[in-house]
Amino acid sequence: MLSNVYLHYALDLWFERVVKPRLRGEAYLVRYIDDFVLCFQYRADALRVQKALCQRLSKFGLTLESTKTKLVEFGRFAQRHASKRGRKRPETIYFLGFTLYCTRNRKGNFRVGLRTEKSRLRRALMRLQDQMRRMRHLSILEQTDCLNQMLRGHYAYYGIAGNIRALQRVHRAVERYWRKMLSSRSWQGQVWWKQFQQIKERFPLLRPKLYLPYSELQAIAAL
């Protein structure tokens, strides 16, 4: 709450009222708490604002995080320019746990792709494994309820159009580690895959689900 109130004056209003009228091309600001992305039509505008932004934040005792701040060429023409600069593909953007990259849809038109950031994916898998170790001695029904609760939360946040493969990877990892955990509950408790399939039929895990499919994502982007 404090970040939203503070940055609303230090950044949001300044960008809309002071910065945008002085720019040559279009510009947009996307912010969530203290994480934000500035989008510019022209590189020259981006460089000017980057310098001015540092001066603006310094007035409030704030600085940009150097490890999370970079200038990236992104958009419809990024692929063409990347090949001219010796890169195989355009650079990516990391924002709110997602990797944003340039791609194309089935019609060949430009589209912004989103997938779970690698570090966030590893962190989620480690957290799931740790939770499964803690509930090892619960009943299978209780284990299933806990696992589905964690999967439901993961799908709700990362279940966005284009990210189904990352969700499927989490689901498969949970299945593998759950079988391994069930097998370790006793010296002679090895659970083979055939037995595990029977357990899953009786106590199914939630399948990956997109909570924000392409149709809804396009409607939001058009607002």
PDB file of C-alpha atoms in Angstrom:
ATOM      1  CA  MET A   1       0.000   0.000   0.000  1.00  0.00           C
ATOM      2  CA  LEU A   2       2.790   2.426   0.920  1.00  0.00           C
ATOM      3  CA  SER A   3       4.658   1.689  -2.332  1.00  0.00           C
ATOM      4  CA  ASN A   4       1.535   2.358  -4.397  1.00  0.00           C
ATOM      5  CA  VAL A   5       0.852   5.685  -2.687  1.00  0.00           C
ATOM      6  CA  TYR A   6       4.496   6.761  -2.793  1.00  0.00           C
ATOM      7  CA  LEU A   7       5.240   5.806  -6.385  1.00  0.00           C
ATOM      8  CA  HIS A   8       1.916   7.104  -7.628  1.00  0.00           C
ATOM      9  CA  TYR A   9       3.276  10.619  -7.153  1.00  0.00           C
ATOM     10  CA  ALA A  10       6.989   9.958  -7.699  1.00  0.00           C
ATOM     11  CA  LEU A  11       6.509   7.913 -10.881  1.00  0.00           C
ATOM     12  CA  ASP A  12       2.967   7.517 -12.228  1.00  0.00           C
ATOM     13  CA  LEU A  13       1.859  11.149 -12.281  1.00  0.00           C
ATOM     14  CA  TRP A  14       5.307  12.371 -13.328  1.00  0.00           C
ATOM     15  CA  PHE A  15       5.377   9.957 -16.267  1.00  0.00           C
ATOM     16  CA  GLU A  16       1.871  10.892 -17.473  1.00  0.00           C
ATOM     17  CA  ARG A  17       2.000  14.657 -16.960  1.00  0.00           C
ATOM     18  CA  VAL A  18       5.659  15.543 -17.447  1.00  0.00           C
ATOM     19  CA  VAL A  19       7.357  12.831 -19.510  1.00  0.00           C
ATOM     20  CA  LYS A  20       4.850  11.717 -22.144  1.00  0.00           C
ATOM     21  CA  PRO A  21       4.047  15.198 -23.532  1.00  0.00           C
ATOM     22  CA  ARG A  22       7.768  15.743 -24.215  1.00  0.00           C
ATOM     23  CA  LEU A  23       8.365  12.496 -26.109  1.00  0.00           C
ATOM     24  CA  ARG A  24       8.553  12.034 -29.854  1.00  0.00           C
ATOM     25  CA  GLY A  25       6.629   8.735 -29.949  1.00  0.00           C
ATOM     26  CA  GLU A  26       4.222   6.660 -27.886  1.00  0.00           C
ATOM     27  CA  ALA A  27       5.102   5.535 -24.364  1.00  0.00           C
ATOM     28  CA  TYR A  28       3.453   3.357 -21.732  1.00  0.00           C
ATOM     29  CA  LEU A  29       4.027   2.522 -18.073  1.00  0.00           C
ATOM     30  CA  VAL A  30       3.085  -0.834 -16.528  1.00  0.00           C
ATOM     31  CA  ARG A  31       3.622  -1.018 -12.753  1.00  0.00           C
ATOM     32  CA  TYR A  32       2.802  -3.435  -9.949  1.00  0.00           C
ATOM     33  CA  ILE A  33       3.858  -2.120  -6.499  1.00  0.00           C
ATOM     34  CA  ASP A  34       7.560  -1.273  -7.019  1.00  0.00           C
ATOM     35  CA  ASP A  35       8.123  -3.331 -10.185  1.00  0.00           C
ATOM     36  CA  PHE A  36       7.488  -1.537 -13.458  1.00  0.00           C
ATOM     37  CA  VAL A  37       8.200  -1.629 -17.189  1.00  0.00           C
ATOM     38  CA  LEU A  38       8.458   1.452 -19.406  1.00  0.00           C
ATOM     39  CA  CYS A  39       7.673   0.968 -23.098  1.00  0.00           C
ATOM     40  CA  PHE A  40       8.777   3.404 -25.803  1.00  0.00           C
ATOM     41  CA  GLN A  41       8.295   3.584 -29.532  1.00  0.00           C
ATOM     42  CA  TYR A  42      11.738   5.111 -30.099  1.00  0.00           C
ATOM     43  CA  ARG A  43      15.084   4.254 -28.548  1.00  0.00           C
ATOM     44  CA  ALA A  44      16.057   7.926 -28.204  1.00  0.00           C
ATOM     45  CA  ASP A  45      13.022   8.532 -25.990  1.00  0.00           C
ATOM     46  CA  ALA A  46      13.940   5.547 -23.831  1.00  0.00           C
ATOM     47  CA  LEU A  47      17.482   6.818 -23.286  1.00  0.00           C
ATOM     48  CA  ARG A  48      16.272  10.300 -22.364  1.00  0.00           C
ATOM     49  CA  VAL A  49      13.729   9.000 -19.862  1.00  0.00           C
ATOM     50  CA  GLN A  50      16.192   6.539 -18.346  1.00  0.00           C
ATOM     51  CA  LYS A  51      18.486   9.408 -17.425  1.00  0.00           C
ATOM     52  CA  ALA A  52      15.630  11.614 -16.224  1.00  0.00           C
ATOM     53  CA  LEU A  53      14.149   8.765 -14.184  1.00  0.00           C
ATOM     54  CA  CYS A  54      17.324   8.340 -12.155  1.00  0.00           C
ATOM     55  CA  GLN A  55      17.288  12.054 -11.350  1.00  0.00           C
ATOM     56  CA  ARG A  56      13.581  11.936 -10.486  1.00  0.00           C
ATOM     57  CA  LEU A  57      13.914   9.011  -8.085  1.00  0.00           C
ATOM     58  CA  SER A  58      16.987  10.500  -6.415  1.00  0.00           C
ATOM     59  CA  LYS A  59      14.826  13.406  -5.229  1.00  0.00           C
ATOM     60  CA  PHE A  60      12.901  10.912  -3.103  1.00  0.00           C
ATOM     61  CA  GLY A  61      15.944   8.973  -1.904  1.00  0.00           C
ATOM     62  CA  LEU A  62      15.230   6.125  -4.324  1.00  0.00           C
ATOM     63  CA  THR A  63      17.436   4.340  -6.861  1.00  0.00           C
ATOM     64  CA  LEU A  64      16.927   1.806  -9.624  1.00  0.00           C
ATOM     65  CA  GLU A  65      18.066  -1.750  -8.889  1.00  0.00           C
ATOM     66  CA  SER A  66      21.008  -2.158 -11.270  1.00  0.00           C
ATOM     67  CA  THR A  67      20.666  -5.952 -11.578  1.00  0.00           C
ATOM     68  CA  LYS A  68      17.008  -5.644 -12.596  1.00  0.00           C
ATOM     69  CA  THR A  69      17.262  -2.600 -14.851  1.00  0.00           C
ATOM     70  CA  LYS A  70      18.144  -2.865 -18.522  1.00  0.00           C
ATOM     71  CA  LEU A  71      17.272  -1.401 -21.901  1.00  0.00           C
ATOM     72  CA  VAL A  72      15.755  -4.044 -24.185  1.00  0.00           C
ATOM     73  CA  GLU A  73      14.702  -3.838 -27.820  1.00  0.00           C
ATOM     74  CA  PHE A  74      11.347  -5.562 -27.927  1.00  0.00           C
ATOM     75  CA  GLY A  75       8.480  -5.739 -30.381  1.00  0.00           C
ATOM     76  CA  ARG A  76       7.526  -6.506 -33.975  1.00  0.00           C
ATOM     77  CA  PHE A  77      10.867  -5.504 -35.486  1.00  0.00           C
ATOM     78  CA  ALA A  78      13.110  -6.877 -32.726  1.00  0.00           C
ATOM     79  CA  GLN A  79      13.775 -10.163 -34.547  1.00  0.00           C
ATOM     80  CA  ARG A  80      14.958  -8.376 -37.674  1.00  0.00           C
ATOM     81  CA  HIS A  81      17.220  -6.051 -35.711  1.00  0.00           C
ATOM     82  CA  ALA A  82      18.558  -8.866 -33.538  1.00  0.00           C
ATOM     83  CA  SER A  83      19.951 -10.718 -36.569  1.00  0.00           C
ATOM     84  CA  LYS A  84      21.680  -7.522 -37.704  1.00  0.00           C
ATOM     85  CA  ARG A  85      23.346  -7.220 -34.302  1.00  0.00           C
ATOM     86  CA  GLY A  86      24.594 -10.814 -34.317  1.00  0.00           C
ATOM     87  CA  ARG A  87      21.956 -12.297 -31.982  1.00  0.00           C
ATOM     88  CA  LYS A  88      19.844 -15.315 -32.852  1.00  0.00           C
ATOM     89  CA  ARG A  89      16.749 -13.960 -31.121  1.00  0.00           C
ATOM     90  CA  PRO A  90      15.574 -10.777 -29.383  1.00  0.00           C
ATOM     91  CA  GLU A  91      16.265 -10.213 -25.712  1.00  0.00           C
ATOM     92  CA  THR A  92      13.694 -11.129 -23.099  1.00  0.00           C
ATOM     93  CA  ILE A  93      12.044  -9.241 -20.247  1.00  0.00           C
ATOM     94  CA  TYR A  94      11.546 -10.581 -16.717  1.00  0.00           C
ATOM     95  CA  PHE A  95       8.489  -9.191 -14.963  1.00  0.00           C
ATOM     96  CA  LEU A  96       6.454 -10.484 -11.999  1.00  0.00           C
ATOM     97  CA  GLY A  97       7.746 -14.028 -12.277  1.00  0.00           C
ATOM     98  CA  PHE A  98       7.271 -14.294 -16.043  1.00  0.00           C
ATOM     99  CA  THR A  99       9.675 -14.221 -18.975  1.00  0.00           C
ATOM    100  CA  LEU A 100       8.292 -12.104 -21.812  1.00  0.00           C
ATOM    101  CA  TYR A 101       9.659 -12.925 -25.260  1.00  0.00           C
ATOM    102  CA  CYS A 102       8.942 -12.139 -28.906  1.00  0.00           C
ATOM    103  CA  THR A 103       7.120 -14.808 -30.872  1.00  0.00           C
ATOM    104  CA  ARG A 104       4.448 -15.212 -33.552  1.00  0.00           C
ATOM    105  CA  ASN A 105       0.998 -16.743 -33.636  1.00  0.00           C
ATOM    106  CA  ARG A 106      -0.244 -19.312 -36.129  1.00  0.00           C
ATOM    107  CA  LYS A 107      -1.010 -16.600 -38.673  1.00  0.00           C
ATOM    108  CA  GLY A 108       2.554 -15.329 -38.494  1.00  0.00           C
ATOM    109  CA  ASN A 109       1.681 -12.120 -36.669  1.00  0.00           C
ATOM    110  CA  PHE A 110       3.771 -10.768 -33.807  1.00  0.00           C
ATOM    111  CA  ARG A 111       2.758 -11.830 -30.310  1.00  0.00           C
ATOM    112  CA  VAL A 112       4.235 -11.383 -26.846  1.00  0.00           C
ATOM    113  CA  GLY A 113       4.913 -14.809 -25.344  1.00  0.00           C
ATOM    114  CA  LEU A 114       4.895 -15.470 -21.610  1.00  0.00           C
ATOM    115  CA  ARG A 115       6.377 -18.350 -19.668  1.00  0.00           C
ATOM    116  CA  THR A 116       7.315 -18.943 -16.048  1.00  0.00           C
ATOM    117  CA  GLU A 117      10.712 -17.485 -15.210  1.00  0.00           C
ATOM    118  CA  LYS A 118      13.292 -20.257 -14.678  1.00  0.00           C
ATOM    119  CA  SER A 119      14.280 -19.142 -11.173  1.00  0.00           C
ATOM    120  CA  ARG A 120      10.620 -18.939 -10.129  1.00  0.00           C
ATOM    121  CA  LEU A 121       9.974 -22.389 -11.581  1.00  0.00           C
ATOM    122  CA  ARG A 122      12.869 -23.908  -9.629  1.00  0.00           C
ATOM    123  CA  ARG A 123      11.713 -22.140  -6.482  1.00  0.00           C
ATOM    124  CA  ALA A 124       8.165 -23.450  -6.904  1.00  0.00           C
ATOM    125  CA  LEU A 125       9.373 -27.032  -7.407  1.00  0.00           C
ATOM    126  CA  MET A 126      11.633 -26.838  -4.344  1.00  0.00           C
ATOM    127  CA  ARG A 127       8.763 -25.467  -2.259  1.00  0.00           C
ATOM    128  CA  LEU A 128       6.464 -28.268  -3.417  1.00  0.00           C
ATOM    129  CA  GLN A 129       9.074 -30.917  -2.620  1.00  0.00           C
ATOM    130  CA  ASP A 130       9.668 -29.464   0.822  1.00  0.00           C
ATOM    131  CA  GLN A 131       5.940 -29.459   1.547  1.00  0.00           C
ATOM    132  CA  MET A 132       5.622 -33.086   0.403  1.00  0.00           C
ATOM    133  CA  ARG A 133       8.417 -34.138   2.763  1.00  0.00           C
ATOM    134  CA  ARG A 134       6.557 -32.497   5.634  1.00  0.00           C
ATOM    135  CA  MET A 135       3.291 -34.310   4.920  1.00  0.00           C
ATOM    136  CA  ARG A 136       4.858 -37.706   4.202  1.00  0.00           C
ATOM    137  CA  HIS A 137       3.016 -39.495   7.039  1.00  0.00           C
ATOM    138  CA  LEU A 138      -0.430 -38.072   6.334  1.00  0.00           C
ATOM    139  CA  SER A 139      -3.113 -40.210   4.725  1.00  0.00           C
ATOM    140  CA  ILE A 140      -3.225 -40.286   0.935  1.00  0.00           C
ATOM    141  CA  LEU A 141      -6.502 -38.336   0.961  1.00  0.00           C
ATOM    142  CA  GLU A 142      -4.942 -35.588   3.087  1.00  0.00           C
ATOM    143  CA  GLN A 143      -1.853 -35.540   0.885  1.00  0.00           C
ATOM    144  CA  THR A 144      -4.008 -35.176  -2.228  1.00  0.00           C
ATOM    145  CA  ASP A 145      -5.934 -32.278  -0.702  1.00  0.00           C
ATOM    146  CA  CYS A 146      -2.696 -30.468   0.200  1.00  0.00           C
ATOM    147  CA  LEU A 147      -1.103 -31.085  -3.203  1.00  0.00           C
ATOM    148  CA  ASN A 148      -4.188 -29.927  -5.079  1.00  0.00           C
ATOM    149  CA  GLN A 149      -4.358 -26.803  -2.964  1.00  0.00           C
ATOM    150  CA  MET A 150      -0.750 -25.931  -3.857  1.00  0.00           C
ATOM    151  CA  LEU A 151      -1.253 -26.786  -7.530  1.00  0.00           C
ATOM    152  CA  ARG A 152      -4.436 -24.721  -7.671  1.00  0.00           C
ATOM    153  CA  GLY A 153      -2.567 -21.690  -6.352  1.00  0.00           C
ATOM    154  CA  HIS A 154       0.287 -22.196  -8.813  1.00  0.00           C
ATOM    155  CA  TYR A 155      -2.066 -22.591 -11.776  1.00  0.00           C
ATOM    156  CA  ALA A 156      -4.087 -19.537 -10.720  1.00  0.00           C
ATOM    157  CA  TYR A 157      -1.008 -17.293 -10.888  1.00  0.00           C
ATOM    158  CA  TYR A 158       0.968 -18.818 -13.766  1.00  0.00           C
ATOM    159  CA  GLY A 159      -1.984 -20.178 -15.759  1.00  0.00           C
ATOM    160  CA  ILE A 160      -1.742 -17.601 -18.523  1.00  0.00           C
ATOM    161  CA  ALA A 161      -1.983 -18.154 -22.273  1.00  0.00           C
ATOM    162  CA  GLY A 162       1.205 -19.606 -23.747  1.00  0.00           C
ATOM    163  CA  ASN A 163       2.490 -21.006 -20.447  1.00  0.00           C
ATOM    164  CA  ILE A 164       0.862 -24.444 -20.503  1.00  0.00           C
ATOM    165  CA  ARG A 165       4.183 -26.290 -20.919  1.00  0.00           C
ATOM    166  CA  ALA A 166       5.573 -24.832 -17.693  1.00  0.00           C
ATOM    167  CA  LEU A 167       2.383 -25.860 -15.873  1.00  0.00           C
ATOM    168  CA  GLN A 168       2.672 -29.380 -17.282  1.00  0.00           C
ATOM    169  CA  ARG A 169       6.282 -29.554 -16.108  1.00  0.00           C
ATOM    170  CA  VAL A 170       5.212 -28.703 -12.559  1.00  0.00           C
ATOM    171  CA  HIS A 171       2.437 -31.299 -12.700  1.00  0.00           C
ATOM    172  CA  ARG A 172       4.799 -34.053 -13.889  1.00  0.00           C
ATOM    173  CA  ALA A 173       7.391 -33.126 -11.251  1.00  0.00           C
ATOM    174  CA  VAL A 174       4.777 -33.329  -8.494  1.00  0.00           C
ATOM    175  CA  GLU A 175       3.656 -36.738  -9.744  1.00  0.00           C
ATOM    176  CA  ARG A 176       7.241 -38.095  -9.785  1.00  0.00           C
ATOM    177  CA  TYR A 177       8.118 -36.791  -6.345  1.00  0.00           C
ATOM    178  CA  TRP A 178       4.789 -37.889  -4.859  1.00  0.00           C
ATOM    179  CA  ARG A 179       5.418 -41.480  -5.994  1.00  0.00           C
ATOM    180  CA  LYS A 180       8.955 -41.278  -4.612  1.00  0.00           C
ATOM    181  CA  MET A 181       7.628 -39.981  -1.310  1.00  0.00           C
ATOM    182  CA  LEU A 182       4.990 -42.731  -1.053  1.00  0.00           C
ATOM    183  CA  SER A 183       7.688 -45.325  -1.747  1.00  0.00           C
ATOM    184  CA  SER A 184       9.864 -44.027   1.085  1.00  0.00           C
ATOM    185  CA  ARG A 185       7.231 -44.369   3.812  1.00  0.00           C
ATOM    186  CA  SER A 186       8.433 -47.869   4.733  1.00  0.00           C
ATOM    187  CA  TRP A 187      11.306 -50.271   4.006  1.00  0.00           C
ATOM    188  CA  GLN A 188       9.113 -52.447   1.784  1.00  0.00           C
ATOM    189  CA  GLY A 189       6.827 -49.743   0.485  1.00  0.00           C
ATOM    190  CA  GLN A 190       8.041 -49.384  -3.087  1.00  0.00           C
ATOM    191  CA  VAL A 191       5.199 -47.984  -5.178  1.00  0.00           C
ATOM    192  CA  TRP A 192       5.579 -48.959  -8.822  1.00  0.00           C
ATOM    193  CA  TRP A 193       4.108 -46.897 -11.625  1.00  0.00           C
ATOM    194  CA  LYS A 194       1.207 -49.326 -12.156  1.00  0.00           C
ATOM    195  CA  GLN A 195       0.221 -49.023  -8.513  1.00  0.00           C
ATOM    196  CA  PHE A 196       0.720 -45.294  -8.629  1.00  0.00           C
ATOM    197  CA  GLN A 197      -1.636 -44.976 -11.613  1.00  0.00           C
ATOM    198  CA  GLN A 198      -4.317 -46.733  -9.570  1.00  0.00           C
ATOM    199  CA  ILE A 199      -3.723 -44.323  -6.691  1.00  0.00           C
ATOM    200  CA  LYS A 200      -4.038 -41.363  -9.065  1.00  0.00           C
ATOM    201  CA  GLU A 201      -7.324 -42.688 -10.452  1.00  0.00           C
ATOM    202  CA  ARG A 202      -8.760 -42.790  -6.953  1.00  0.00           C
ATOM    203  CA  PHE A 203      -7.075 -39.605  -5.710  1.00  0.00           C
ATOM    204  CA  PRO A 204      -6.491 -37.481  -8.844  1.00  0.00           C
ATOM    205  CA  LEU A 205      -4.183 -34.492  -8.950  1.00  0.00           C
ATOM    206  CA  LEU A 206      -5.404 -31.293 -10.562  1.00  0.00           C
ATOM    207  CA  ARG A 207      -4.476 -31.080 -14.208  1.00  0.00           C
ATOM    208  CA  PRO A 208      -2.849 -27.886 -15.566  1.00  0.00           C
ATOM    209  CA  LYS A 209      -5.384 -25.198 -16.342  1.00  0.00           C
ATOM    210  CA  LEU A 210      -5.148 -21.826 -18.064  1.00  0.00           C
ATOM    211  CA  TYR A 211      -7.038 -19.281 -15.988  1.00  0.00           C
ATOM    212  CA  LEU A 212      -6.335 -16.569 -18.577  1.00  0.00           C
ATOM    213  CA  PRO A 213      -6.687 -18.013 -22.110  1.00  0.00           C
ATOM    214  CA  TYR A 214      -5.832 -16.132 -25.299  1.00  0.00           C
ATOM    215  CA  SER A 215      -9.365 -14.787 -25.788  1.00  0.00           C
ATOM    216  CA  GLU A 216      -9.427 -13.083 -22.374  1.00  0.00           C
ATOM    217  CA  LEU A 217      -5.799 -11.982 -22.650  1.00  0.00           C
ATOM    218  CA  GLN A 218      -6.502 -10.223 -25.961  1.00  0.00           C
ATOM    219  CA  ALA A 219      -9.504  -8.468 -24.440  1.00  0.00           C
ATOM    220  CA  ILE A 220      -7.376  -7.156 -21.566  1.00  0.00           C
ATOM    221  CA  ALA A 221      -4.594  -6.021 -23.923  1.00  0.00           C
ATOM    222  CA  ALA A 222      -7.119  -4.036 -25.953  1.00  0.00           C
ATOM    223  CA  LEU A 223      -8.304  -2.013 -22.937  1.00  0.00           C
TER     224      LEU A 223
END
